[in-house]
JSON list of C-alpha atoms in Angstrom, two decimals:
[
{"chain": "I", "resi": 1, "resn": "LYS", "atom": "CA", "xyz": [-279.81, -34.88, -97.54]},
{"chain": "I", "resi": 2, "resn": "MET", "atom": "CA", "xyz": [-280.54, -37.59, -100.00]},
{"chain": "I", "resi": 3, "resn": "THR", "atom": "CA", "xyz": [-279.20, -37.71, -103.72]},
{"chain": "I", "resi": 4, "resn": "GLN", "atom": "CA", "xyz": [-281.41, -37.82, -106.69]},
{"chain": "I", "resi": 5, "resn": "GLU", "atom": "CA", "xyz": [-280.06, -41.53, -107.38]},
{"chain": "I", "resi": 6, "resn": "VAL", "atom": "CA", "xyz": [-281.02, -42.70, -103.68]},
{"chain": "I", "resi": 7, "resn": "LEU", "atom": "CA", "xyz": [-284.49, -41.00, -103.89]},
{"chain": "I", "resi": 8, "resn": "ALA", "atom": "CA", "xyz": [-285.27, -42.12, -107.43]},
{"chain": "I", "resi": 9, "resn": "SER", "atom": "CA", "xyz": [-284.37, -45.74, -106.69]},
{"chain": "I", "resi": 10, "resn": "LYS", "atom": "CA", "xyz": [-286.74, -45.63, -103.63]},
{"chain": "I", "resi": 11, "resn": "LEU", "atom": "CA", "xyz": [-289.56, -44.24, -105.80]},
{"chain": "I", "resi": 12, "resn": "PHE", "atom": "CA", "xyz": [-288.82, -46.87, -108.57]},
{"chain": "I", "resi": 13, "resn": "MET", "atom": "CA", "xyz": [-288.09, -44.26, -111.30]},
{"chain": "I", "resi": 14, "resn": "SER", "atom": "CA", "xyz": [-285.15, -43.01, -113.06]},
{"chain": "I", "resi": 15, "resn": "ARG", "atom": "CA", "xyz": [-283.03, -40.17, -111.91]},
{"chain": "I", "resi": 16, "resn": "ALA", "atom": "CA", "xyz": [-283.77, -38.31, -115.16]},
{"chain": "I", "resi": 17, "resn": "SER", "atom": "CA", "xyz": [-287.43, -38.58, -114.44]},
{"chain": "I", "resi": 18, "resn": "LEU", "atom": "CA", "xyz": [-286.98, -37.41, -110.92]},
{"chain": "I", "resi": 19, "resn": "ALA", "atom": "CA", "xyz": [-284.87, -34.42, -112.24]},
{"chain": "I", "resi": 20, "resn": "SER", "atom": "CA", "xyz": [-287.57, -33.52, -114.60]},
{"chain": "I", "resi": 21, "resn": "ILE", "atom": "CA", "xyz": [-290.07, -33.37, -111.94]},
{"chain": "I", "resi": 22, "resn": "GLU", "atom": "CA", "xyz": [-287.74, -31.49, -109.82]},
{"chain": "I", "resi": 23, "resn": "VAL", "atom": "CA", "xyz": [-287.40, -28.65, -112.43]},
{"chain": "I", "resi": 24, "resn": "GLY", "atom": "CA", "xyz": [-291.04, -28.80, -113.62]},
{"chain": "I", "resi": 25, "resn": "ARG", "atom": "CA", "xyz": [-290.67, -30.58, -116.89]},
{"chain": "I", "resi": 26, "resn": "GLN", "atom": "CA", "xyz": [-292.78, -33.55, -115.78]},
{"chain": "I", "resi": 27, "resn": "SER", "atom": "CA", "xyz": [-295.89, -33.62, -113.69]},
{"chain": "I", "resi": 28, "resn": "VAL", "atom": "CA", "xyz": [-296.29, -35.70, -110.56]},
{"chain": "I", "resi": 29, "resn": "LEU", "atom": "CA", "xyz": [-298.93, -38.07, -110.40]},
{"chain": "I", "resi": 30, "resn": "VAL", "atom": "CA", "xyz": [-300.96, -38.45, -107.13]},
{"chain": "I", "resi": 31, "resn": "HIS", "atom": "CA", "xyz": [-299.98, -42.00, -106.40]},
{"chain": "I", "resi": 32, "resn": "GLN", "atom": "CA", "xyz": [-296.16, -40.63, -106.85]},
{"chain": "I", "resi": 33, "resn": "LEU", "atom": "CA", "xyz": [-297.05, -37.93, -104.34]},
{"chain": "I", "resi": 34, "resn": "TYR", "atom": "CA", "xyz": [-297.87, -40.24, -101.74]},
{"chain": "I", "resi": 35, "resn": "SER", "atom": "CA", "xyz": [-294.73, -42.23, -102.34]},
{"chain": "I", "resi": 36, "resn": "PHE", "atom": "CA", "xyz": [-292.85, -38.99, -101.96]},
{"chain": "I", "resi": 37, "resn": "ALA", "atom": "CA", "xyz": [-294.47, -38.20, -98.72]},
{"chain": "I", "resi": 38, "resn": "LYS", "atom": "CA", "xyz": [-293.75, -41.58, -97.35]},
{"chain": "I", "resi": 39, "resn": "ILE", "atom": "CA", "xyz": [-290.15, -41.69, -98.30]},
{"chain": "I", "resi": 40, "resn": "LEU", "atom": "CA", "xyz": [-289.33, -38.23, -97.25]},
{"chain": "I", "resi": 41, "resn": "GLU", "atom": "CA", "xyz": [-291.50, -38.57, -94.01]},
{"chain": "I", "resi": 42, "resn": "LEU", "atom": "CA", "xyz": [-293.79, -35.60, -94.94]},
{"chain": "I", "resi": 43, "resn": "GLU", "atom": "CA", "xyz": [-297.42, -34.91, -95.35]},
{"chain": "I", "resi": 44, "resn": "ILE", "atom": "CA", "xyz": [-298.94, -34.56, -98.64]},
{"chain": "I", "resi": 45, "resn": "SER", "atom": "CA", "xyz": [-300.21, -31.20, -97.76]},
{"chain": "I", "resi": 46, "resn": "ASP", "atom": "CA", "xyz": [-296.47, -30.28, -97.43]},
{"chain": "I", "resi": 47, "resn": "PHE", "atom": "CA", "xyz": [-296.15, -30.34, -101.11]},
{"chain": "I", "resi": 48, "resn": "LEU", "atom": "CA", "xyz": [-299.27, -28.05, -101.57]},
{"chain": "I", "resi": 49, "resn": "ALA", "atom": "CA", "xyz": [-299.73, -24.16, -101.54]},
{"chain": "I", "resi": 50, "resn": "PRO", "atom": "CA", "xyz": [-301.22, -23.17, -98.40]},
{"chain": "I", "resi": 51, "resn": "LEU", "atom": "CA", "xyz": [-304.96, -22.67, -98.11]},
{"chain": "I", "resi": 52, "resn": "ASP", "atom": "CA", "xyz": [-306.33, -19.10, -98.53]},
{"chain": "I", "resi": 53, "resn": "PRO", "atom": "CA", "xyz": [-306.76, -17.59, -94.98]},
{"chain": "I", "resi": 54, "resn": "THR", "atom": "CA", "xyz": [-309.35, -15.23, -96.21]},
{"chain": "I", "resi": 55, "resn": "ASN", "atom": "CA", "xyz": [-311.81, -18.18, -97.21]},
{"chain": "I", "resi": 56, "resn": "THR", "atom": "CA", "xyz": [-314.14, -18.54, -94.35]},
{"chain": "I", "resi": 57, "resn": "SER", "atom": "CA", "xyz": [-316.64, -20.88, -96.05]},
{"chain": "I", "resi": 58, "resn": "ASP", "atom": "CA", "xyz": [-316.83, -24.51, -94.51]},
{"chain": "I", "resi": 59, "resn": "LYS", "atom": "CA", "xyz": [-317.64, -26.05, -97.89]},
{"chain": "I", "resi": 60, "resn": "SER", "atom": "CA", "xyz": [-315.19, -24.29, -100.18]},
{"chain": "I", "resi": 61, "resn": "ILE", "atom": "CA", "xyz": [-311.46, -24.81, -100.14]},
{"chain": "I", "resi": 62, "resn": "ASN", "atom": "CA", "xyz": [-309.49, -22.17, -102.15]},
{"chain": "I", "resi": 63, "resn": "LEU", "atom": "CA", "xyz": [-306.27, -23.59, -103.34]},
{"chain": "I", "resi": 64, "resn": "SER", "atom": "CA", "xyz": [-303.59, -22.09, -105.58]},
{"chain": "I", "resi": 65, "resn": "PHE", "atom": "CA", "xyz": [-301.23, -24.26, -107.72]},
{"chain": "I", "resi": 66, "resn": "SER", "atom": "CA", "xyz": [-298.15, -23.59, -109.52]},
{"chain": "I", "resi": 67, "resn": "VAL", "atom": "CA", "xyz": [-299.57, -25.27, -112.77]},
{"chain": "I", "resi": 68, "resn": "PRO", "atom": "CA", "xyz": [-302.98, -24.69, -114.20]},
{"chain": "I", "resi": 69, "resn": "LEU", "atom": "CA", "xyz": [-305.60, -27.28, -113.30]},
{"chain": "I", "resi": 70, "resn": "ASN", "atom": "CA", "xyz": [-309.21, -27.62, -114.49]},
{"chain": "I", "resi": 71, "resn": "ALA", "atom": "CA", "xyz": [-312.07, -27.33, -112.13]},
{"chain": "I", "resi": 72, "resn": "GLN", "atom": "CA", "xyz": [-312.56, -31.14, -111.70]},
{"chain": "I", "resi": 73, "resn": "GLN", "atom": "CA", "xyz": [-308.68, -31.53, -110.83]},
{"chain": "I", "resi": 74, "resn": "LYS", "atom": "CA", "xyz": [-308.99, -28.87, -108.32]},
{"chain": "I", "resi": 75, "resn": "ASP", "atom": "CA", "xyz": [-312.14, -30.46, -106.87]},
{"chain": "I", "resi": 76, "resn": "GLN", "atom": "CA", "xyz": [-310.33, -33.79, -106.71]},
{"chain": "I", "resi": 77, "resn": "LEU", "atom": "CA", "xyz": [-307.47, -32.21, -104.85]},
{"chain": "I", "resi": 78, "resn": "ALA", "atom": "CA", "xyz": [-309.65, -30.21, -102.48]},
{"chain": "I", "resi": 79, "resn": "ARG", "atom": "CA", "xyz": [-311.64, -33.50, -101.39]},
{"chain": "I", "resi": 80, "resn": "LEU", "atom": "CA", "xyz": [-308.31, -35.48, -101.21]},
{"chain": "I", "resi": 81, "resn": "ILE", "atom": "CA", "xyz": [-307.07, -32.77, -98.53]},
{"chain": "I", "resi": 82, "resn": "GLU", "atom": "CA", "xyz": [-310.30, -32.51, -96.74]},
{"chain": "I", "resi": 83, "resn": "LYS", "atom": "CA", "xyz": [-310.10, -36.35, -95.54]}
]
């Protein structure tokens, strides 16, 4: 229920940048993800794909992403979510 103009202003970015993120032309940086979550009163995990329910390992988190990530990026996000 918030316009792109209002949300972009709260995120200190242009409406065009926000629109590019929305349609997938621009990536979201981790610090921006925190800002999105705070402003929209959501958890960061609300923006991520659900964990694989078939994964029973305590040490390993199997995440799926809509964009390709390298192993280091996946590991960093997994550690962030575990905290």
